[in-house]
Amino acid sequence: MDKRPIVEAMQRFYKKQNTSLHVPGHKHGALSELPRAFKDVMKFDYTELEGLDDYHHPEGVIEEAQKLLAIAYEATHSYFLVNGTTVGNLAMVYATCREGDRVLVQRNAHKSIFHALELVGADPVFLTPEWDEKTHTSTHVSLATVAAAIEHYPQAQAIILTHPTYYGVTNSVMGEVISLAHSHGIPVLVDEAHGAHFIATADFPMSALEMGADVVVQSAHKTLPAMTMGSYLHIQSNRVSYDKVNRYLRMLQSSSPSYLILASLDDARHYIETYAHEDYQLFSTTRKLFVDSLKTIHSLEVVEVDDPIKLILRVHQYTGYRLQKQLELQGIYVELADPEQVLLILPLLKARHQFPFAEIRMKIKTAVEKCAKQQRDKVDIDYSHDLYALSTLAVSYKELQETENEWILYTKATGRVCAGMVIPYPPGIPLFVRGERITTSKLEMLADYLASGAIIQGEHDLSRKQLLVLKEAKV
């Protein structure tokens, strides 16, 4: 459908050149002292005014735009999210779980999932993902692991999965996993932050929504042309209450939504809905030429994954951080670096678009050559730290809140209960989760991350080699 209801309503409002005696205080940018380009955008920074609808009780253009979104993704209900996929993850967990409920959750989930579980007070069972030798990353949870989890915890109220991974790896048995969970009456909640573009063409992997997941949250801003913090949430099942999801979204999201984000979400939906066969042909041909040209660069390893938009680059004996630094000196900024590689997110081009791939290839070649002239910095990391398919917290979230904490040297933390998240970022997947018991193998992995120059988020003081743990009762 060639309609963008929110965009069109904002254009109509702008043409009226109304006088602002309402919020926001910059008065259509007139009082702002930002550069001109910023001020031009602020002319469209509206609030909930006549003709622009009410975000939390939509009855006009926002309602119409969200219905178009649901049609595009073949969902029962769909929402525009202005607080990112994080708020969608929070809402779907709140809508399905209560304090003390058993919840099956993929161990390499995003930190927002763990935050949601803690806020609800659920009792998580962590499912260890499979290791992928091709991408050197943790990927999906196997069907056997899910079956074992359901057998051990048949009372589970939900299973929370990630699809695809940050690195663009999909789960070939995702449909079977969803069917297995449903056969036991367990709703499937999916963080599909990196899969909003999957519906563009059958040449992309299938969305978890297409495979029957009950609730799916997608970051439109990651792979579609939406503004940062713009995401979608889709429901297509009576296993999860639409009214509950709606209520928690009203509670958790800003009461002053950004209409710029809403407009970009409306536009992104239109973009993917009108993505044509000739658009994909152009994207596919251009991508192949670019990838083939990268493969001719000496010392550069190019790794292709399930999602054609994602591309991994490595230089032998050098960390991804070193390569990232050299790329940035050439003006090339990648999505992330880890101890092994860097990750590129390519643009989902339409036939009318141009992108400077030849220039990018030249700059990547220069970065690789400069990288190879420096001292090698690769650190071998043992990623086999999760040995058990299923694991639980050592203490409940309630006990975590009621017990005092203390700082100790991480070299002396084996066997203690972690009181703070430790998260290599990006991609934001916790190495230590609050309430887990600290193992020697995970501490060794932490030391490897630090030696490789990784950025570590969370509640820690690693500059002094200290971790936050629960204080133990003195005997």
Coordinates of C-alpha atoms in Angstrom, one line a residue:
M1 CA 0.0 0.0 0.0
D2 CA 1.4 3.4 -1.0
K3 CA 0.4 5.1 2.2
R4 CA 2.4 6.5 5.1
P5 CA -0.4 7.9 7.4
I6 CA 1.9 9.4 10.1
V7 CA 4.3 11.0 7.6
E8 CA 1.4 12.4 5.6
A9 CA -0.3 13.9 8.7
M10 CA 2.9 15.5 9.8
Q11 CA 3.4 17.1 6.4
R12 CA -0.1 18.5 6.5
F13 CA 0.5 19.9 9.9
Y14 CA 3.8 21.5 8.8
K15 CA 2.2 23.2 5.9
K16 CA -0.2 25.1 8.2
Q17 CA 2.8 26.9 9.8
N18 CA 1.1 26.9 13.2
T19 CA 2.3 28.9 16.1
S20 CA 3.6 26.7 19.0
L21 CA 2.4 27.6 22.5
H22 CA 2.8 24.0 23.6
V23 CA 5.7 21.6 24.2
P24 CA 8.5 21.0 23.2
G25 CA 10.1 24.1 24.4
H26 CA 12.3 24.7 21.4
K27 CA 9.2 26.0 19.5
H28 CA 9.8 24.3 16.2
G29 CA 13.5 24.9 16.6
A30 CA 13.2 28.7 16.9
L31 CA 14.9 28.8 20.3
S32 CA 17.5 26.1 19.6
E33 CA 21.1 27.1 19.2
L34 CA 22.0 23.8 17.5
P35 CA 23.4 23.9 14.0
R36 CA 21.0 24.7 11.2
A37 CA 20.6 21.1 10.0
F38 CA 19.5 20.0 13.4
K39 CA 17.0 22.9 13.7
D40 CA 15.4 22.0 10.3
V41 CA 14.6 18.5 11.7
M42 CA 13.2 20.0 14.9
K43 CA 10.5 21.7 12.9
F44 CA 8.9 18.3 12.7
D45 CA 9.4 17.4 16.4
Y46 CA 5.7 17.5 17.3
T47 CA 3.7 16.3 20.2
E48 CA 0.2 14.8 20.3
L49 CA -1.8 17.6 18.6
E50 CA -5.1 17.7 16.7
G51 CA -4.7 15.6 13.6
L52 CA -1.6 13.7 14.9
D53 CA -3.4 11.2 17.1
D54 CA -2.6 9.9 20.6
Y55 CA 0.2 7.4 20.7
H56 CA -1.1 5.6 23.8
H57 CA -4.7 5.6 22.8
P58 CA -4.5 5.7 19.0
E59 CA -7.7 6.3 17.0
G60 CA -6.4 8.1 13.9
V61 CA -3.2 8.1 11.8
I62 CA -1.2 6.1 14.4
E63 CA -3.9 3.4 14.6
E64 CA -4.1 3.3 10.8
A65 CA -0.3 3.0 10.4
Q66 CA -0.1 0.2 13.0
K67 CA -2.8 -1.7 11.2
L68 CA -0.8 -1.4 8.0
L69 CA 2.2 -2.7 9.9
A70 CA 0.2 -5.7 11.1
I71 CA -0.9 -6.4 7.5
A72 CA 2.7 -6.2 6.2
Y73 CA 4.0 -8.7 8.8
E74 CA 0.8 -10.8 8.8
A75 CA 0.4 -10.3 12.6
T76 CA -2.8 -10.0 14.6
H77 CA -1.6 -6.8 16.3
S78 CA 1.5 -4.7 15.7
Y79 CA 2.9 -1.7 17.5
F80 CA 5.4 1.1 16.8
L81 CA 7.9 1.3 19.7
V82 CA 9.7 4.6 20.4
N83 CA 11.8 3.1 23.3
G84 CA 13.6 0.5 21.2
T85 CA 13.4 -3.3 21.2
T86 CA 14.3 -3.1 24.9
V87 CA 10.8 -1.9 25.8
G88 CA 9.3 -4.5 23.6
N89 CA 11.3 -7.2 25.4
L90 CA 10.2 -5.8 28.8
A91 CA 6.5 -5.7 27.7
M92 CA 6.4 -9.3 26.4
V93 CA 8.0 -10.7 29.5
Y94 CA 5.7 -8.7 31.8
A95 CA 2.7 -9.8 29.9
T96 CA 3.5 -13.5 30.2
C97 CA 5.4 -14.0 33.4
R98 CA 4.9 -13.4 37.1
E99 CA 7.1 -13.5 40.1
G100 CA 8.4 -17.0 40.7
D101 CA 7.4 -18.4 37.3
R102 CA 9.8 -20.7 35.5
V103 CA 10.9 -19.2 32.2
L104 CA 13.2 -20.9 29.7
V105 CA 15.6 -18.4 28.2
Q106 CA 18.4 -18.6 25.7
R107 CA 21.7 -18.0 27.6
N108 CA 23.1 -15.6 25.0
A109 CA 20.0 -13.4 25.1
H110 CA 20.4 -9.6 25.0
K111 CA 20.9 -7.9 28.4
S112 CA 17.4 -6.4 28.2
I113 CA 15.9 -9.9 28.5
F114 CA 17.8 -10.5 31.7
H115 CA 16.7 -7.1 33.0
A116 CA 13.1 -8.0 32.2
L117 CA 13.3 -11.3 34.0
E118 CA 14.8 -9.6 37.1
L119 CA 12.2 -6.9 37.2
V120 CA 9.4 -9.4 37.0
G121 CA 11.1 -11.7 39.5
A122 CA 10.9 -14.8 37.3
D123 CA 12.9 -18.0 37.9
P124 CA 14.9 -18.4 34.7
V125 CA 16.3 -21.6 33.3
F126 CA 19.2 -20.8 31.0
L127 CA 19.5 -22.8 27.8
T128 CA 23.1 -23.1 26.4
P129 CA 23.3 -22.2 22.7
E130 CA 25.3 -24.1 20.1
W131 CA 28.8 -23.0 19.1
D132 CA 29.4 -22.0 15.5
E133 CA 32.9 -22.7 14.2
K134 CA 32.3 -20.6 11.1
T135 CA 31.5 -17.4 12.8
H136 CA 33.3 -18.1 16.1
T137 CA 30.1 -17.2 18.0
S138 CA 27.4 -18.7 20.2
T139 CA 24.3 -19.1 18.0
H140 CA 20.9 -20.8 18.6
V141 CA 19.5 -23.3 21.1
S142 CA 19.2 -26.9 19.7
L143 CA 15.9 -28.8 19.5
A144 CA 17.4 -31.4 21.9
T145 CA 18.2 -28.7 24.5
V146 CA 14.7 -27.3 24.3
A147 CA 13.2 -30.7 24.6
A148 CA 15.3 -31.5 27.7
A149 CA 14.3 -28.2 29.2
I150 CA 10.6 -28.8 28.7
E151 CA 11.0 -32.3 30.1
H152 CA 12.7 -31.0 33.3
Y153 CA 10.5 -27.9 33.6
P154 CA 7.1 -28.7 32.2
Q155 CA 5.6 -25.9 34.2
A156 CA 7.5 -23.3 32.3
Q157 CA 5.4 -20.2 31.5
A158 CA 7.3 -19.1 28.4
I159 CA 10.4 -19.7 26.3
I160 CA 12.4 -16.7 25.2
L161 CA 14.7 -17.0 22.1
T162 CA 16.9 -14.8 20.0
H163 CA 16.6 -15.0 16.2
P164 CA 18.7 -14.3 14.2
T165 CA 21.9 -13.7 16.3
Y166 CA 23.6 -10.4 16.2
Y167 CA 26.0 -11.9 13.6
G168 CA 23.2 -12.9 11.3
V169 CA 23.1 -16.7 12.0
T170 CA 19.7 -18.3 12.0
N171 CA 18.3 -21.4 13.6
S172 CA 17.4 -24.1 11.0
V173 CA 15.1 -25.9 13.5
M174 CA 13.4 -22.7 14.8
G175 CA 10.0 -23.9 13.4
E176 CA 10.4 -27.2 15.1
V177 CA 11.3 -25.5 18.4
I178 CA 8.3 -23.3 18.2
S179 CA 6.0 -26.3 17.4
L180 CA 7.5 -28.3 20.3
A181 CA 6.9 -25.5 22.8
H182 CA 3.3 -25.0 21.5
S183 CA 2.6 -28.7 21.9
H184 CA 3.2 -28.2 25.6
G185 CA 1.2 -25.0 25.8
I186 CA 4.3 -22.8 26.2
P187 CA 4.2 -19.4 24.4
V188 CA 7.3 -18.5 22.4
L189 CA 8.7 -15.0 22.8
V190 CA 11.4 -13.9 20.2
D191 CA 13.8 -11.1 20.3
E192 CA 14.2 -10.6 16.5
A193 CA 16.0 -7.3 16.8
H194 CA 18.1 -8.0 13.7
G195 CA 15.3 -9.5 11.5
A196 CA 12.9 -6.8 10.6
H197 CA 13.9 -7.0 7.0
F198 CA 13.3 -10.7 6.6
I199 CA 9.8 -10.3 5.0
A200 CA 11.3 -8.3 2.1
T201 CA 11.7 -11.4 -0.1
A202 CA 11.8 -15.2 0.2
D203 CA 15.5 -15.0 -0.5
F204 CA 16.0 -13.8 3.1
P205 CA 15.7 -16.2 6.0
M206 CA 12.2 -16.7 7.5
S207 CA 11.1 -14.5 10.3
A208 CA 10.2 -16.2 13.6
L209 CA 6.8 -14.6 13.1
E210 CA 6.3 -16.6 9.9
M211 CA 7.3 -19.7 11.8
G212 CA 4.6 -19.2 14.4
A213 CA 6.2 -17.4 17.3
D214 CA 3.6 -15.8 19.6
V215 CA 5.3 -12.4 20.2
V216 CA 8.2 -11.0 18.1
V217 CA 10.1 -7.8 18.7
Q218 CA 12.2 -6.2 15.9
S219 CA 14.6 -3.3 15.8
A220 CA 13.4 -1.5 12.6
H221 CA 16.3 0.9 13.1
K222 CA 18.9 -1.8 12.7
T223 CA 18.3 -3.0 9.2
L224 CA 15.4 -0.8 7.9
P225 CA 15.6 3.0 7.3
A226 CA 14.1 3.9 10.7
M227 CA 15.5 6.3 13.3
T228 CA 17.4 5.0 16.3
M229 CA 15.1 3.7 19.1
G230 CA 12.4 2.8 16.5
S231 CA 11.2 -0.8 16.8
Y232 CA 8.2 -3.0 16.1
L233 CA 6.3 -5.5 18.3
H234 CA 4.0 -8.1 16.8
I235 CA 1.5 -10.5 18.4
Q236 CA -0.2 -13.4 16.5
S237 CA -1.4 -15.7 19.2
N238 CA -4.1 -16.0 21.9
R239 CA -1.5 -17.6 24.2
V240 CA -0.3 -14.1 25.0
S241 CA -2.8 -11.5 26.1
Y242 CA -3.0 -8.5 23.7
D243 CA -4.6 -6.4 26.4
K244 CA -1.6 -7.2 28.8
V245 CA 1.0 -6.3 26.2
N246 CA -0.9 -3.1 25.4
R247 CA -1.1 -2.2 29.0
Y248 CA 2.5 -2.7 29.8
L249 CA 3.6 -0.8 26.7
R250 CA 1.6 2.2 27.9
M251 CA 3.2 1.8 31.3
L252 CA 6.8 1.3 30.1
Q253 CA 7.0 3.7 27.2
S254 CA 7.5 7.5 27.3
S255 CA 4.3 9.5 27.6
S256 CA 6.0 12.0 25.3
P257 CA 6.7 10.0 22.2
S258 CA 9.0 11.2 19.4
Y259 CA 6.9 11.9 16.3
L260 CA 10.2 11.9 14.3
I261 CA 10.7 8.2 15.4
L262 CA 7.0 7.4 14.7
A263 CA 7.3 8.9 11.2
S264 CA 10.5 7.0 10.5
L265 CA 8.8 3.7 11.6
D266 CA 5.8 4.5 9.3
D267 CA 8.3 5.1 6.4
A268 CA 10.3 2.0 7.2
R269 CA 7.1 -0.1 7.1
H270 CA 6.3 1.4 3.7
Y271 CA 9.9 0.7 2.5
I272 CA 9.9 -3.0 3.3
E273 CA 6.3 -3.5 2.1
T274 CA 7.2 -2.0 -1.3
Y275 CA 10.5 -3.8 -1.6
A276 CA 10.3 -5.4 -5.1
H277 CA 12.0 -8.3 -6.9
E278 CA 14.1 -5.9 -9.0
D279 CA 15.2 -4.2 -5.7
Y280 CA 16.5 -7.5 -4.4
Q281 CA 18.2 -8.3 -7.7
L282 CA 20.1 -5.0 -7.5
F283 CA 21.0 -5.6 -3.9
S284 CA 22.1 -9.2 -4.5
T285 CA 24.2 -8.4 -7.6
T286 CA 25.9 -5.4 -5.9
R287 CA 26.6 -7.3 -2.7
K288 CA 28.2 -10.2 -4.7
L289 CA 30.5 -7.9 -6.5
F290 CA 31.5 -6.2 -3.3
V291 CA 32.1 -9.5 -1.4
D292 CA 34.0 -11.0 -4.4
S293 CA 36.2 -7.8 -4.5
L294 CA 36.9 -8.1 -0.7
K295 CA 38.0 -11.7 -1.1
T296 CA 40.9 -10.6 -3.4
I297 CA 42.4 -8.5 -0.5
H298 CA 45.5 -10.3 0.8
S299 CA 45.3 -11.4 4.5
L300 CA 41.6 -10.6 4.7
E301 CA 39.1 -13.4 5.5
V302 CA 35.5 -12.8 4.5
V303 CA 32.8 -14.8 6.2
E304 CA 29.3 -14.9 4.8
V305 CA 26.4 -15.8 7.0
D306 CA 22.7 -16.7 6.7
D307 CA 21.6 -13.1 6.6
P308 CA 22.9 -11.5 3.4
I309 CA 23.0 -8.1 5.1
K310 CA 25.6 -9.2 7.6
L311 CA 29.3 -9.7 6.7
I312 CA 32.2 -10.7 8.9
L313 CA 35.8 -9.7 8.3
R314 CA 39.0 -11.1 9.9
V315 CA 42.7 -10.5 9.6
H316 CA 44.7 -13.5 10.7
Q317 CA 46.6 -13.1 14.0
Y318 CA 44.9 -9.7 14.7
T319 CA 41.9 -8.9 16.9
G320 CA 38.8 -7.4 15.6
Y321 CA 39.5 -4.4 17.7
R322 CA 42.8 -3.8 15.9
L323 CA 41.1 -4.1 12.5
Q324 CA 38.2 -1.8 13.7
K325 CA 40.7 0.9 14.7
Q326 CA 42.4 0.8 11.3
L327 CA 39.1 0.9 9.5
E328 CA 38.0 4.0 11.6
L329 CA 41.3 5.7 10.6
Q330 CA 40.1 5.3 7.0
G331 CA 36.6 6.6 7.9
I332 CA 34.9 3.2 7.9
Y333 CA 32.8 2.5 11.0
V334 CA 31.6 -1.1 11.4
E335 CA 28.8 -2.4 13.6
L336 CA 31.0 -4.1 16.2
A337 CA 34.3 -5.7 16.8
D338 CA 35.1 -8.7 19.0
P339 CA 38.4 -10.5 19.8
E340 CA 38.1 -12.4 16.5
Q341 CA 36.6 -10.1 13.9
V342 CA 34.5 -7.2 12.8
L343 CA 30.8 -7.2 11.7
L344 CA 29.5 -5.2 8.8
I345 CA 25.8 -4.4 8.3
L346 CA 25.2 -3.7 4.6
P347 CA 22.5 -1.4 3.3
L348 CA 19.2 -3.0 2.1
L349 CA 19.4 -1.2 -1.2
K350 CA 16.5 -0.5 -3.6
A351 CA 17.1 -0.4 -7.4
R352 CA 17.2 3.4 -7.3
H353 CA 20.0 3.6 -4.6
Q354 CA 23.7 4.1 -5.0
F355 CA 26.3 3.2 -2.4
P356 CA 30.1 3.7 -2.6
F357 CA 31.2 0.1 -2.5
A358 CA 34.3 0.6 -4.7
E359 CA 35.6 3.4 -2.4
I360 CA 34.8 1.3 0.7
R361 CA 36.7 -1.7 -0.7
M362 CA 39.8 0.5 -1.3
K363 CA 39.6 1.8 2.3
I364 CA 39.2 -1.7 3.7
K365 CA 42.2 -2.8 1.7
T366 CA 44.3 0.1 3.1
A367 CA 43.2 -0.7 6.7
V368 CA 44.1 -4.4 6.3
E369 CA 47.5 -3.5 4.9
K370 CA 48.2 -1.1 7.8
C371 CA 46.9 -3.6 10.3
A372 CA 49.2 -6.3 9.0
K373 CA 52.3 -4.0 9.5
Q374 CA 51.6 -3.7 13.2
Q375 CA 52.5 -6.1 16.1
R376 CA 50.1 -9.1 16.2
D377 CA 47.7 -8.8 19.1
K378 CA 45.4 -11.9 18.7
V379 CA 44.6 -13.7 22.0
D380 CA 43.3 -17.3 21.9
I381 CA 40.1 -17.4 23.9
D382 CA 38.5 -20.7 25.1
Y383 CA 34.8 -20.3 24.4
S384 CA 33.8 -23.6 26.0
H385 CA 32.8 -22.0 29.2
D386 CA 29.1 -23.1 29.2
L387 CA 29.3 -26.9 29.6
Y388 CA 25.8 -27.6 30.9
A389 CA 22.8 -27.5 28.5
L390 CA 20.6 -26.2 31.3
S391 CA 21.4 -24.0 34.3
T392 CA 19.6 -21.9 36.9
L393 CA 20.4 -19.0 39.2
A394 CA 22.2 -19.9 42.4
V395 CA 19.9 -17.5 44.3
S396 CA 16.6 -15.9 43.5
Y397 CA 16.2 -12.3 42.3
K398 CA 14.5 -11.6 45.6
E399 CA 17.5 -12.8 47.6
L400 CA 19.7 -10.8 45.3
Q401 CA 17.9 -7.6 46.3
E402 CA 17.9 -8.4 50.0
T403 CA 21.5 -9.6 50.4
E404 CA 24.5 -7.2 50.8
N405 CA 27.2 -7.1 48.2
E406 CA 31.0 -6.8 48.4
W407 CA 33.9 -6.2 46.0
I408 CA 36.5 -8.9 45.6
L409 CA 39.4 -9.5 43.2
Y410 CA 38.0 -11.4 40.2
T411 CA 40.9 -13.9 40.6
K412 CA 39.4 -14.9 43.9
A413 CA 35.8 -15.0 42.7
T414 CA 35.4 -18.7 41.8
G415 CA 32.4 -20.2 43.5
R416 CA 30.9 -16.8 44.5
V417 CA 27.5 -15.5 43.4
C418 CA 27.8 -12.7 41.0
A419 CA 25.9 -9.5 42.0
G420 CA 26.5 -7.5 38.9
M421 CA 26.2 -8.1 35.2
V422 CA 29.4 -8.4 33.2
I423 CA 28.7 -7.7 29.5
P424 CA 31.2 -7.5 26.6
Y425 CA 29.6 -4.8 24.5
P426 CA 28.6 -5.0 21.7
P427 CA 26.8 -7.3 21.3
G428 CA 25.4 -6.9 24.8
I429 CA 25.3 -10.6 25.7
P430 CA 26.2 -11.1 29.4
L431 CA 29.2 -13.2 30.3
F432 CA 28.1 -13.1 34.0
V433 CA 24.4 -12.8 35.0
R434 CA 23.3 -11.5 38.4
G435 CA 22.6 -14.5 40.6
E436 CA 24.8 -17.0 38.7
R437 CA 27.7 -18.7 40.4
I438 CA 31.1 -17.7 39.0
T439 CA 33.1 -20.5 37.5
T440 CA 36.8 -20.7 36.8
S441 CA 36.3 -21.2 33.1
K442 CA 34.2 -18.0 32.8
L443 CA 36.9 -16.0 34.8
E444 CA 39.5 -17.3 32.3
M445 CA 37.3 -16.1 29.5
L446 CA 36.9 -12.7 31.2
A447 CA 40.7 -12.4 31.5
D448 CA 41.0 -13.2 27.7
Y449 CA 38.4 -10.5 26.9
L450 CA 40.4 -8.0 28.9
A451 CA 43.7 -9.0 27.4
S452 CA 42.2 -8.5 23.9
G453 CA 41.0 -5.0 24.7
A454 CA 37.3 -5.7 24.8
I455 CA 34.8 -3.1 26.2
I456 CA 33.0 -4.5 29.2
Q457 CA 29.8 -3.0 30.5
G458 CA 27.9 -3.8 33.7
E459 CA 28.4 -3.4 37.4
H460 CA 32.1 -4.1 37.9
D461 CA 35.3 -2.4 38.6
L462 CA 37.6 -4.2 36.3
S463 CA 40.1 -1.3 36.2
R464 CA 40.9 -2.6 39.7
K465 CA 40.3 -6.2 38.7
Q466 CA 37.2 -6.4 41.0
L467 CA 33.8 -8.0 40.6
L468 CA 30.7 -7.3 42.7
V469 CA 29.5 -10.5 44.5
L470 CA 27.0 -11.4 47.2
K471 CA 28.5 -11.1 50.7
E472 CA 28.7 -14.5 52.3
A473 CA 27.5 -15.1 55.9
K474 CA 30.4 -15.5 58.3
V475 CA 30.5 -18.9 60.1

